[in-house]
mmCIF file of C-alpha atoms in Angstrom:
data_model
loop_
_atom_site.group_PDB
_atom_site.id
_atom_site.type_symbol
_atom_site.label_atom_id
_atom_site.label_comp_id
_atom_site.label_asym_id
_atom_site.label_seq_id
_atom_site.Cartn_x
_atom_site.Cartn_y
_atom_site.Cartn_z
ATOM 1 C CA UNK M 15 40.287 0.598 197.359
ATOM 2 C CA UNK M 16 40.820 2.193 194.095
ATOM 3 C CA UNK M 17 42.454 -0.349 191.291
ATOM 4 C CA UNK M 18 45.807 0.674 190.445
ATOM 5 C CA UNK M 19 45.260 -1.149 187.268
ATOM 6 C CA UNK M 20 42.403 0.986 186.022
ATOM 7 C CA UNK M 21 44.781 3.422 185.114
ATOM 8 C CA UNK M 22 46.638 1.098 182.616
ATOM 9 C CA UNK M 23 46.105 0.565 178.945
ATOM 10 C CA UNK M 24 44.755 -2.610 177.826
ATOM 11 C CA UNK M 25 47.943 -5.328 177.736
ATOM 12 C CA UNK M 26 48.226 -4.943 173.926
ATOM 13 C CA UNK M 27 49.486 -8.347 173.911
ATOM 14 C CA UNK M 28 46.667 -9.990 174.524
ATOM 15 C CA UNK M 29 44.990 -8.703 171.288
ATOM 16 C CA UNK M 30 47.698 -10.804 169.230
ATOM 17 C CA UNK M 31 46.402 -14.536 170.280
ATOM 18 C CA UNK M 32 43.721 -14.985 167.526
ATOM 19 C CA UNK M 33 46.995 -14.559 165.257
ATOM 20 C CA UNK M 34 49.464 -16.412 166.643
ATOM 21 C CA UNK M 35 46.823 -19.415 166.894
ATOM 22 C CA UNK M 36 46.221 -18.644 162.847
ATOM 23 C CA UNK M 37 50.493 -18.893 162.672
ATOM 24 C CA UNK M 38 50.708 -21.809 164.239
ATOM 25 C CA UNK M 39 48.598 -23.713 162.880
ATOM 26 C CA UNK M 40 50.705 -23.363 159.463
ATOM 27 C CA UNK M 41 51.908 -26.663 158.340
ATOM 28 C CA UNK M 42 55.604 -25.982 158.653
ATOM 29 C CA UNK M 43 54.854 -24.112 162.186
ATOM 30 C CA UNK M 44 54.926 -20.694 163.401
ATOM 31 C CA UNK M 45 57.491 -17.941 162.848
ATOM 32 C CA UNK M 46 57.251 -15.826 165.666
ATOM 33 C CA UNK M 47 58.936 -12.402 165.151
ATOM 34 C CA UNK M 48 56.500 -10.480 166.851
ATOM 35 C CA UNK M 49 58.420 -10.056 170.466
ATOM 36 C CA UNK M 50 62.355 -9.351 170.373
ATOM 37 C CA UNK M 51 63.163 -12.256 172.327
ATOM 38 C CA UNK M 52 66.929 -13.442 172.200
ATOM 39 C CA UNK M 53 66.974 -17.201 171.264
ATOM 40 C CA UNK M 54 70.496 -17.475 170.921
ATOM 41 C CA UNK M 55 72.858 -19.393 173.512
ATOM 42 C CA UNK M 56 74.220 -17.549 176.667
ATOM 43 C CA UNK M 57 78.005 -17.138 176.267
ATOM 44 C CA UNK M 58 80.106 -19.399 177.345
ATOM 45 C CA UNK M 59 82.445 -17.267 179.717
ATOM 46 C CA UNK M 60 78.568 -15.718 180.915
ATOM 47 C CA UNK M 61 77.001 -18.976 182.068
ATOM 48 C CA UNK M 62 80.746 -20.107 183.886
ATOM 49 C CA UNK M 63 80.515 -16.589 185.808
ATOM 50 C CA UNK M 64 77.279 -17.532 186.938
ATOM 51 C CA UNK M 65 77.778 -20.856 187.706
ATOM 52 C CA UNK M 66 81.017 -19.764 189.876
ATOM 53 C CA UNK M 67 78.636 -17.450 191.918
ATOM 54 C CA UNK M 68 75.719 -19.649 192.627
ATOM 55 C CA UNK M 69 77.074 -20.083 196.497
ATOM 56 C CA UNK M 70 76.071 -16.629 197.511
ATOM 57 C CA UNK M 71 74.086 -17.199 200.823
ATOM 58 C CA UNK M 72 73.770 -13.300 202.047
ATOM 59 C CA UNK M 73 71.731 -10.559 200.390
ATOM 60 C CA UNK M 74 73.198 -9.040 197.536
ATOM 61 C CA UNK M 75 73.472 -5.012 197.923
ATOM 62 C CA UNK M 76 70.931 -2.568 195.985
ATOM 63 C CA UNK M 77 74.335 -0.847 194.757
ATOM 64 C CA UNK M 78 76.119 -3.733 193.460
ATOM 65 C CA UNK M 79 79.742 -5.119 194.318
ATOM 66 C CA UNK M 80 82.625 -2.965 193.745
ATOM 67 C CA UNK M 81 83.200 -5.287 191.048
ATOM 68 C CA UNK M 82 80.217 -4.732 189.139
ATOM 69 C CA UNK M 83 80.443 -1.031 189.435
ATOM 70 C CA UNK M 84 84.057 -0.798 188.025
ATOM 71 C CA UNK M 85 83.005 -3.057 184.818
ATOM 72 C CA UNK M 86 79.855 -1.147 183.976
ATOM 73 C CA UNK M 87 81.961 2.166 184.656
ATOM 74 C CA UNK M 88 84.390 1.008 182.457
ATOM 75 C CA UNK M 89 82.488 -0.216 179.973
ATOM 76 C CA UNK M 90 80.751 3.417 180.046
ATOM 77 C CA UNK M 91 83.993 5.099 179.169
ATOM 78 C CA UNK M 92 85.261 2.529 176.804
ATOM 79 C CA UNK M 93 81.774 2.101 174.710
ATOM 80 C CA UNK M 94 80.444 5.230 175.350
ATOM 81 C CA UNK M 95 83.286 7.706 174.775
ATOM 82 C CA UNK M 96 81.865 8.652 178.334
ATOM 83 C CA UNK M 97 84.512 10.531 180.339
ATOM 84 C CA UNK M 98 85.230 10.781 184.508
ATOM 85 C CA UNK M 99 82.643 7.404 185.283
ATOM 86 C CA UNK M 100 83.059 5.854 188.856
ATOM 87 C CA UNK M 101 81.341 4.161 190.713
ATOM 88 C CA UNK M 102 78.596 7.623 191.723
ATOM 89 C CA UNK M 103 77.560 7.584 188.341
ATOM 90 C CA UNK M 104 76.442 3.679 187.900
ATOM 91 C CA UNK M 105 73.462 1.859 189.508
ATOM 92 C CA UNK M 106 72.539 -1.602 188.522
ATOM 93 C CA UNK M 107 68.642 -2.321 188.067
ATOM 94 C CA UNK M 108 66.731 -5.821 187.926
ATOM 95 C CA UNK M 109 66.344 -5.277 183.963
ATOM 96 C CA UNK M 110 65.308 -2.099 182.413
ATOM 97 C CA UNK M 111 61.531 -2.618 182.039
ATOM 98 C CA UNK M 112 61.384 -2.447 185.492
ATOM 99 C CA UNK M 113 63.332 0.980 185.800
ATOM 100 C CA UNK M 114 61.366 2.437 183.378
ATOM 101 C CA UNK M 115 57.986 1.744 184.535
ATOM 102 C CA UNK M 116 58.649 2.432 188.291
ATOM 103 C CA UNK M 117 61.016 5.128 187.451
ATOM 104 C CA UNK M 118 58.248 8.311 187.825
ATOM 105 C CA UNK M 119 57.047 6.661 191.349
ATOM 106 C CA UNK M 120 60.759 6.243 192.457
ATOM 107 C CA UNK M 121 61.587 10.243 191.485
ATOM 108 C CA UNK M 122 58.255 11.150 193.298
ATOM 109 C CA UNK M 123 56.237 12.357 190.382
ATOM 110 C CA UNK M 124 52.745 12.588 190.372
ATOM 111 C CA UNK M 125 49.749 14.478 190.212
ATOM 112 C CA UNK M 126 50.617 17.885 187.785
ATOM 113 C CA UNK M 127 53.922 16.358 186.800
ATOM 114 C CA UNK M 128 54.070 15.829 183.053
ATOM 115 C CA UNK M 129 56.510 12.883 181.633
ATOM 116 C CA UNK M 130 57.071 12.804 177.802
ATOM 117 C CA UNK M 131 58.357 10.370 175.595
ATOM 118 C CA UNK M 132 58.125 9.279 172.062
ATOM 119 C CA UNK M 133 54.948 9.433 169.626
ATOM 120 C CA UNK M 134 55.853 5.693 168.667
ATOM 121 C CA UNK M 135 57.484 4.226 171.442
ATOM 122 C CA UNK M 136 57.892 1.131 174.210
ATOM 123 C CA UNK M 137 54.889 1.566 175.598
ATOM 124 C CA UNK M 138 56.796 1.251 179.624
ATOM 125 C CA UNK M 139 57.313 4.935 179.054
ATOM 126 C CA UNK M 140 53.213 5.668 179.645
ATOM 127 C CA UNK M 141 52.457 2.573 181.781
ATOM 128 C CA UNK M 142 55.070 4.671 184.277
ATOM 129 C CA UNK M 143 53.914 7.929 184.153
ATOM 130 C CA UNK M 144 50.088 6.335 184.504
ATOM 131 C CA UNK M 145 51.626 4.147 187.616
ATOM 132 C CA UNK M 146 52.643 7.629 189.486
ATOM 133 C CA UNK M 147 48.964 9.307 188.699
ATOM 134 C CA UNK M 148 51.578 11.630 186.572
ATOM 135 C CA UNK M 149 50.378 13.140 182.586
ATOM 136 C CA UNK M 150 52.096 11.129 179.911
ATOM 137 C CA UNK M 151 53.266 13.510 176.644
ATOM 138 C CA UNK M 152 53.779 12.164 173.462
ATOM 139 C CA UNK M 153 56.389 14.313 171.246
ATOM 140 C CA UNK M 154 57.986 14.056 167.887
ATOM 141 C CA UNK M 155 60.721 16.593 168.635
ATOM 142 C CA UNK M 156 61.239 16.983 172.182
ATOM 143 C CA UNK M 157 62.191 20.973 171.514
ATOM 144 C CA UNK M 158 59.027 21.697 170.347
ATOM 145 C CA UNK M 159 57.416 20.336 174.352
ATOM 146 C CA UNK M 160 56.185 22.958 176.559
ATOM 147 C CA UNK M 161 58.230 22.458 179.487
ATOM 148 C CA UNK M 162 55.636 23.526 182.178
ATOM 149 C CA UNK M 163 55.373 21.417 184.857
ATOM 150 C CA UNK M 164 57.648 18.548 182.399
ATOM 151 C CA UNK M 165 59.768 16.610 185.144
ATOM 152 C CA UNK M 166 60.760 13.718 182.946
ATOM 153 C CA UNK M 167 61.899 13.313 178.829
ATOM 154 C CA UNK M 168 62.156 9.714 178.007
ATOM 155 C CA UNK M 169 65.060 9.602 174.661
ATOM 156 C CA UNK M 170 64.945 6.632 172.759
ATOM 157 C CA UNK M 171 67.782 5.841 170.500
ATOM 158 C CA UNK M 172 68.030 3.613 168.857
ATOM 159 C CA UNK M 173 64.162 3.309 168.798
ATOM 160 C CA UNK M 174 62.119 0.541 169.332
ATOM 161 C CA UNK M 175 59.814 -0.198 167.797
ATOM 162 C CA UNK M 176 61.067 2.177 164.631
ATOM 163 C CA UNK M 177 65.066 1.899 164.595
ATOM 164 C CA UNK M 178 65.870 5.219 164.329
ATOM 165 C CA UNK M 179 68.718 7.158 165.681
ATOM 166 C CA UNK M 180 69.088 10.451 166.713
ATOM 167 C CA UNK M 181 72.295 12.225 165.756
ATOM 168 C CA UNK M 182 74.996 13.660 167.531
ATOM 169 C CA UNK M 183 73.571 17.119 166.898
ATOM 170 C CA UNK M 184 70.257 16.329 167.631
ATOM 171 C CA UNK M 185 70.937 14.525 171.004
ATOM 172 C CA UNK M 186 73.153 17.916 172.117
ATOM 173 C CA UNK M 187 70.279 20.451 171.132
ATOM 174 C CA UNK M 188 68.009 18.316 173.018
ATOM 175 C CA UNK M 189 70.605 18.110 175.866
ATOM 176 C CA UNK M 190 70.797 22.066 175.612
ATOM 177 C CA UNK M 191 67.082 22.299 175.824
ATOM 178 C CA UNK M 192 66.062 20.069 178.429
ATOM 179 C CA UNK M 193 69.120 21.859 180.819
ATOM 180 C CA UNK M 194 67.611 25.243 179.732
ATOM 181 C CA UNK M 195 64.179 24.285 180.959
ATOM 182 C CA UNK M 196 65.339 22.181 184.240
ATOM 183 C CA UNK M 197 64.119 18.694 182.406
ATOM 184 C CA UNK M 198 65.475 15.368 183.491
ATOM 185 C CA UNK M 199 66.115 13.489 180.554
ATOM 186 C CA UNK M 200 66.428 9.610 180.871
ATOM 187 C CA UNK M 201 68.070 8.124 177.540
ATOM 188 C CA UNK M 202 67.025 4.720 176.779
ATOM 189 C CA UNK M 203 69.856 3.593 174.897
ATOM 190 C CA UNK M 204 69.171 -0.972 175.019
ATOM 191 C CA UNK M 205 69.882 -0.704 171.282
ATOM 192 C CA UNK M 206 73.150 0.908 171.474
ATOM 193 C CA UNK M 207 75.243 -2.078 170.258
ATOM 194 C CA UNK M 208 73.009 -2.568 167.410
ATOM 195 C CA UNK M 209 73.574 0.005 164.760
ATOM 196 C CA UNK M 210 73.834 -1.550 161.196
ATOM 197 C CA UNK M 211 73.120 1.953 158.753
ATOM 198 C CA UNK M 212 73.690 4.280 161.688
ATOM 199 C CA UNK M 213 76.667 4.720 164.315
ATOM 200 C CA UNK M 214 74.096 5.290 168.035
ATOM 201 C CA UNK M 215 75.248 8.107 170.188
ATOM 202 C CA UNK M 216 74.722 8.179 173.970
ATOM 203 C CA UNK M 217 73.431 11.242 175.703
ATOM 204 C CA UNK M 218 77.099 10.376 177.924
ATOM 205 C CA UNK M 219 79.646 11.082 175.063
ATOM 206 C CA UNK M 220 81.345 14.524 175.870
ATOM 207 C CA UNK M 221 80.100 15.882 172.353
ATOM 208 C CA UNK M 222 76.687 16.085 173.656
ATOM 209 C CA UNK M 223 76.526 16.391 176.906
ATOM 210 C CA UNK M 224 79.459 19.337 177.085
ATOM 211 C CA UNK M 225 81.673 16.776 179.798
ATOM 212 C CA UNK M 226 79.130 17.132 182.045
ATOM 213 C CA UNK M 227 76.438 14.254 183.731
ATOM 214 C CA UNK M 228 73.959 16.706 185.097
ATOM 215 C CA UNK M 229 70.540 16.187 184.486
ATOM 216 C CA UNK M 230 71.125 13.137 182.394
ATOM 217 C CA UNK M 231 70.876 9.459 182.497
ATOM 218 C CA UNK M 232 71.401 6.833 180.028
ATOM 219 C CA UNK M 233 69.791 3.255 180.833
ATOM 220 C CA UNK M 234 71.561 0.053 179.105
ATOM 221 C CA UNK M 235 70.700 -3.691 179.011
ATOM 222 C CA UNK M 236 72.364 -7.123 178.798
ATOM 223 C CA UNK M 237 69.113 -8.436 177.444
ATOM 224 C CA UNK M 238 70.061 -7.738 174.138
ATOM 225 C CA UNK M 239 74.116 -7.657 173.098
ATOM 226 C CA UNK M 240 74.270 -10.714 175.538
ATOM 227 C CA UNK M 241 71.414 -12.683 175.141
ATOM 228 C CA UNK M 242 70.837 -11.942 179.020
ATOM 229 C CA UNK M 243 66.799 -11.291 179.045
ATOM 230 C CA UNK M 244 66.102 -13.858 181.161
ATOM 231 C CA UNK M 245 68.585 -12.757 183.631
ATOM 232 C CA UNK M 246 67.469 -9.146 184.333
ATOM 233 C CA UNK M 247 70.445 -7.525 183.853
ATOM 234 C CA UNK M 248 70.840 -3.914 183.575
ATOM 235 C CA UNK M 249 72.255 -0.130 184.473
ATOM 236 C CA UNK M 250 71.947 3.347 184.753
ATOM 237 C CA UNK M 251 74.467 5.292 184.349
ATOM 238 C CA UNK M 252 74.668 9.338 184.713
ATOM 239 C CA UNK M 253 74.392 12.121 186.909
ATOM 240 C CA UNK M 254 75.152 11.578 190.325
ATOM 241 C CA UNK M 255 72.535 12.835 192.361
ATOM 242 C CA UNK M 256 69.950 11.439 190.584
ATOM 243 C CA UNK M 257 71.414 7.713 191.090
ATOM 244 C CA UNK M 258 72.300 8.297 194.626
ATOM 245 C CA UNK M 259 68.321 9.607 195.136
ATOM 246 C CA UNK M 260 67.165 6.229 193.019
ATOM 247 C CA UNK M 261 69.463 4.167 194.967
ATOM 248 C CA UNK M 262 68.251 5.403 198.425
ATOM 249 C CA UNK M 263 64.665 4.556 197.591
ATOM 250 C CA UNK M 264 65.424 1.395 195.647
ATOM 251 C CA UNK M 265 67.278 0.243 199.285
ATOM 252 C CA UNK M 266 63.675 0.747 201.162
ATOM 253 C CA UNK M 267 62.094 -1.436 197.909
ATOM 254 C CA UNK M 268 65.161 -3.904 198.764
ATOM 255 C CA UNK M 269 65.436 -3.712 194.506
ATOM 256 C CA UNK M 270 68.715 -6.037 194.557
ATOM 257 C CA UNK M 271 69.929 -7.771 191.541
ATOM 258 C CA UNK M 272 71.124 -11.201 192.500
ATOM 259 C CA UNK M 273 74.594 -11.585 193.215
ATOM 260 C CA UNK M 274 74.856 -14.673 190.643
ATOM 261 C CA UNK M 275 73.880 -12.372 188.057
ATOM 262 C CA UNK M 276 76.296 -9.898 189.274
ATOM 263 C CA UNK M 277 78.729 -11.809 188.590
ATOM 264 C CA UNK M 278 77.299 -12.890 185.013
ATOM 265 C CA UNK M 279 77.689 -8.960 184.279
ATOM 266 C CA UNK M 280 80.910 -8.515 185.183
ATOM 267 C CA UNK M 281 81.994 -10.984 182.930
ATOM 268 C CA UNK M 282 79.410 -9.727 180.030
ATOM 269 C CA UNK M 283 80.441 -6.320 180.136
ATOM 270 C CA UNK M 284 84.233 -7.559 179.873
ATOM 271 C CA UNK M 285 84.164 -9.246 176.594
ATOM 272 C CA UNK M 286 83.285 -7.668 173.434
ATOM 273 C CA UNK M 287 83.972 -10.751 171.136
ATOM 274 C CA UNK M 288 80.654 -12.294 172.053
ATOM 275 C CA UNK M 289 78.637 -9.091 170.736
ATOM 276 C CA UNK M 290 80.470 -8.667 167.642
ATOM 277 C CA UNK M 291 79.660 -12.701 167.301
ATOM 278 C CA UNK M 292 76.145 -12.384 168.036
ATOM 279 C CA UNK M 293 76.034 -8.650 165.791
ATOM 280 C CA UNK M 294 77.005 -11.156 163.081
ATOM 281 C CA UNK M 295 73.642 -13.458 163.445
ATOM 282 C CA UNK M 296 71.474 -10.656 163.558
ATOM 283 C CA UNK M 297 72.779 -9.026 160.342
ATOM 284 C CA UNK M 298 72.289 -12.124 158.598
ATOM 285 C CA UNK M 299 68.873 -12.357 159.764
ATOM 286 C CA UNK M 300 68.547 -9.078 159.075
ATOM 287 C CA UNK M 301 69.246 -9.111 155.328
ATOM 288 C CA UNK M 302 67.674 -12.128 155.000
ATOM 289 C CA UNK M 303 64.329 -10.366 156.121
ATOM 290 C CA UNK M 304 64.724 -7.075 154.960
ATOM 291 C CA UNK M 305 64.998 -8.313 151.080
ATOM 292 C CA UNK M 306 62.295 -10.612 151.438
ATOM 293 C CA UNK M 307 59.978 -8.426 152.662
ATOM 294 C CA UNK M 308 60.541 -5.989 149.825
ATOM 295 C CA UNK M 309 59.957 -8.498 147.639
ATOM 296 C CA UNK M 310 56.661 -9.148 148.976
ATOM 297 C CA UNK M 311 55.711 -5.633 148.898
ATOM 298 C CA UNK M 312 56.655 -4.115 152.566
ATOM 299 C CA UNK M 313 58.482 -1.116 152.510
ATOM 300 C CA UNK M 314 60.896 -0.720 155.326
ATOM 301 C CA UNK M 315 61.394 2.483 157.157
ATOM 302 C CA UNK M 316 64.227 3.848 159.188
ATOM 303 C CA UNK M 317 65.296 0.119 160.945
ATOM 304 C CA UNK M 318 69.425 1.481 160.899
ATOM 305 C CA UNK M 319 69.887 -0.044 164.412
ATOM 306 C CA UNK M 320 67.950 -1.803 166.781
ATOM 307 C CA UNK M 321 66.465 -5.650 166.106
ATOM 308 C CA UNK M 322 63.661 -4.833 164.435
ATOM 309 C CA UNK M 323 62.164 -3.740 160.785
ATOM 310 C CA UNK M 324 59.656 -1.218 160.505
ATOM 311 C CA UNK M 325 57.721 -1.925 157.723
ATOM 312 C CA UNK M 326 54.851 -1.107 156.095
ATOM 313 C CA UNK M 327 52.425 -1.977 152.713
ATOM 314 C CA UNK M 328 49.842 1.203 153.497
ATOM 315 C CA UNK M 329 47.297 -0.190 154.898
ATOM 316 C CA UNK M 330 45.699 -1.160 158.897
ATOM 317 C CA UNK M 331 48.596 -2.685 160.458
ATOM 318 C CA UNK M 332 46.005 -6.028 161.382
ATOM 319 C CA UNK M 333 45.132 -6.088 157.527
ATOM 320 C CA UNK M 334 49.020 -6.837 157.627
ATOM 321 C CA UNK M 335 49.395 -8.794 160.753
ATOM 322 C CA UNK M 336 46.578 -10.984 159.487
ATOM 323 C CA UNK M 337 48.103 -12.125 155.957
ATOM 324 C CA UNK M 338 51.106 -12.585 157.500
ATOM 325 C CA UNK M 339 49.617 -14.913 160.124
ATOM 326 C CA UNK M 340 48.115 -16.950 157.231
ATOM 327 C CA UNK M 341 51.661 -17.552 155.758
ATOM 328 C CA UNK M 342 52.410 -18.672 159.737
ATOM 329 C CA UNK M 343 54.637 -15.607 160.592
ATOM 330 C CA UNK M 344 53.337 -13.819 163.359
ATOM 331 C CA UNK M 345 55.052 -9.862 163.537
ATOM 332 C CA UNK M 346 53.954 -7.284 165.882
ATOM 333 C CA UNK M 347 51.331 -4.500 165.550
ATOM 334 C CA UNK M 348 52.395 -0.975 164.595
ATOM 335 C CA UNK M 349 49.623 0.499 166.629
ATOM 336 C CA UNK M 350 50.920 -1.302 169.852
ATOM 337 C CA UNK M 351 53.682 1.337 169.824
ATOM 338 C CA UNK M 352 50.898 4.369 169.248
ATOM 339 C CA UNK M 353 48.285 5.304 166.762
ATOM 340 C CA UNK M 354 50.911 7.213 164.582
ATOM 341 C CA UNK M 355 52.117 3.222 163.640
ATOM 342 C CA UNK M 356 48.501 2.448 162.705
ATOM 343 C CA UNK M 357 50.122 1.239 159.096
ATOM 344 C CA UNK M 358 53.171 -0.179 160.320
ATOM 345 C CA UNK M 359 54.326 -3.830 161.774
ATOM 346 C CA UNK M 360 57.059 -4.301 163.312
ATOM 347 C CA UNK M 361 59.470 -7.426 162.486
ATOM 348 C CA UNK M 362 61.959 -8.873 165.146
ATOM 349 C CA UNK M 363 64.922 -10.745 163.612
ATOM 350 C CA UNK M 364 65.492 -12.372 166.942
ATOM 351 C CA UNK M 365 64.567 -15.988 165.838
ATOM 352 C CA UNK M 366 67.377 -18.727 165.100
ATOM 353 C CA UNK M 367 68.601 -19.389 161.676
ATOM 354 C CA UNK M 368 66.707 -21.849 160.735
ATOM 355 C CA UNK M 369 62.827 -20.004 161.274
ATOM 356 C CA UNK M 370 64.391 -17.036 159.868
ATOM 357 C CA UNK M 371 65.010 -18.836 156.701
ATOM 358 C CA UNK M 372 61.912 -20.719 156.619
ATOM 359 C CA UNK M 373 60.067 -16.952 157.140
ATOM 360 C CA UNK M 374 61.954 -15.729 153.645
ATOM 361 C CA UNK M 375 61.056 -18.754 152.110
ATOM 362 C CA UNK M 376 57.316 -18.530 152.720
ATOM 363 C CA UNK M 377 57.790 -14.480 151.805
ATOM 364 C CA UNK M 378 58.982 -15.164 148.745
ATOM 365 C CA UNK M 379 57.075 -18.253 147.732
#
């Protein structure tokens, strides 16, 4: 039996240990910004939701209650600008890593099909086009693809691991192109919330996609704005037909979130006072980090939205990673994102307060 793992990249992960044992073994500890994990508390009203739910005997539906669809519709429409949401136009996933790598299998790609996606990007977008035998595409402006035998364009705004947005105007002339060439275009838009020099636009907001859903999907996640990664809570939300064909398969693959965290949504995408709270941590991290890096000689490039800095001092990102590690702050790779961040590392400011500060501190000492 052939491996299915054979057609995988190396888990670029794995490459990072030496490092993080170097970081930790600091005197005052390790600063971990390497993955963008939220450390911050649940919310309140969040963990009472799903504490409420926790007597659900029966299986939860691949669709979601009625419940959960009208929150993330409206939460479409009131965050999005998106216009004429219900309930055909949502479909809640077990977290968005898992709709983006199974994604290409679950639309039937394969063999001759081409997906494309970001030069520097998550890299879920190639692990799913490898998973469906399909030819990942790397891009720096989609426009400029040839769209023979392209089924899917990955978007990716704000970026991770870079921060950059796309404009209004860009995301409608990609819109235009990807229609004019029968492309699917899936927007990863996780970041949304998280704009600090830039205002994100979804691929959903009337001014780019002309009022109409076809041929588009956005994908959002509670990991993020809620602190919810540990629940696997997420959407898609979009054109019709392409959700109804997702949710038919995903019924076979019995891909259900849990009715607890269901419920936990609901109440998430209901309350907008808990992501303006935690917006307010991470832009204090966030200045915090950004100045002292700059003082210690890493330039930082695009970073206007997302939870990470891009940074670089020109030269191998592990030259970087490594000196880092021997001040006990471990930070991510550039080159885990694709060669074309060979000089770059990437920062998370996801850590709490207090490791934040002590990271300045040691970058400025």
């Amino acid at each position: 039996m052939p491996s299915v793992s054979s057609r995988l990249p190396v888990f670029p992960w794995d490459r990072l240990e030496p490092y993080k044992a170097t970081a930790a073994a600091h005197p005052g500890g390790i600063v971990d910004l390497s993955v963008g994990t939220p450390v911050d508390p649940v919310p309140q009203l969040v963990q009472r939701a799903m504490a409420d739910a926790t007597d659900r005997p029966g299986y939860p539906t691949v669709w979601g209650t009625s419940e959960l669809r009208d929150a993330v519709a409206g939460w479409c429409e009131r965050r999005l600008g998106a216009v004429g949401v219900g309930h055909r136009n949502v479909l809640p996933v077990v977290g968005s890593k898992e709709l983006v790598a199974w994604l290409p299998v679950q639309l039937g790609l394969g063999p001759g099909d081409r997906v494309a996606y970001p030069r520097l990007a998550y890299p879920t977008y190639e692990v799913g086009a490898r998973l469906a035998g399909a030819e990942p595409v790397v891009y720096d402006s989609p426009t400029e693809l040839d769209p023979t035998g392209l089924k899917l364009l990955w978007l990716n705004s704000p970026s991770n691991p870079t921060g950059r947005v796309l404009s209004l105007r860009e995301l409608r002339e990609i819109v235009e192109w990807a229609r004019q060439h029968g492309v699917l275009v899936f927007s990863d838009e996780c970041y949304l919330e998280l704009g600090w020099e830039a205002e994100p636009v979804s691929v959903l907001h009337p001014e780019v996609c002309g009022g109409s859903f076809e041929g588009l999907v956005s994908v959002h996640s509670l990991s993020k704005r809620s602190n919810l990664a540990g629940y696997r809570a997420a959407f898609a939300a979009g054109d019709a037909e392409v959700l109804e064909e997702l949710l038919l398969v995903r019924k076979h693959g019995g891909m259900m979130t849990p009715a607890p965290v269901q419920a936990a949504m609901i109440a998430a995408l209901g309350d907008d006072d808990h992501v303006a709270q935690q917006r307010a941590r991470y832009a204090a991290r966030r200045e915090g980090l950004r100045g002292a890096l700059s003082r210690c000689g890493l330039a930082t490039e695009h970073s206007e939205a997302s939870l990470y800095l891009w940074a670089t001092r020109d030269e191998p990102c592990w030259d970087t990673v490594g000196a880092l590690a021997e001040r006990g702050i471990l930070v991510a790779p550039g080159d885990f994102y694709g060669p074309a961040g060979e000089r770059f590392v990437r920062v998370a400011f996801t850590a709490t307060d207090e490791r934040v500060a002590e990271a300045v501190r040691r970058l400025e000492s």
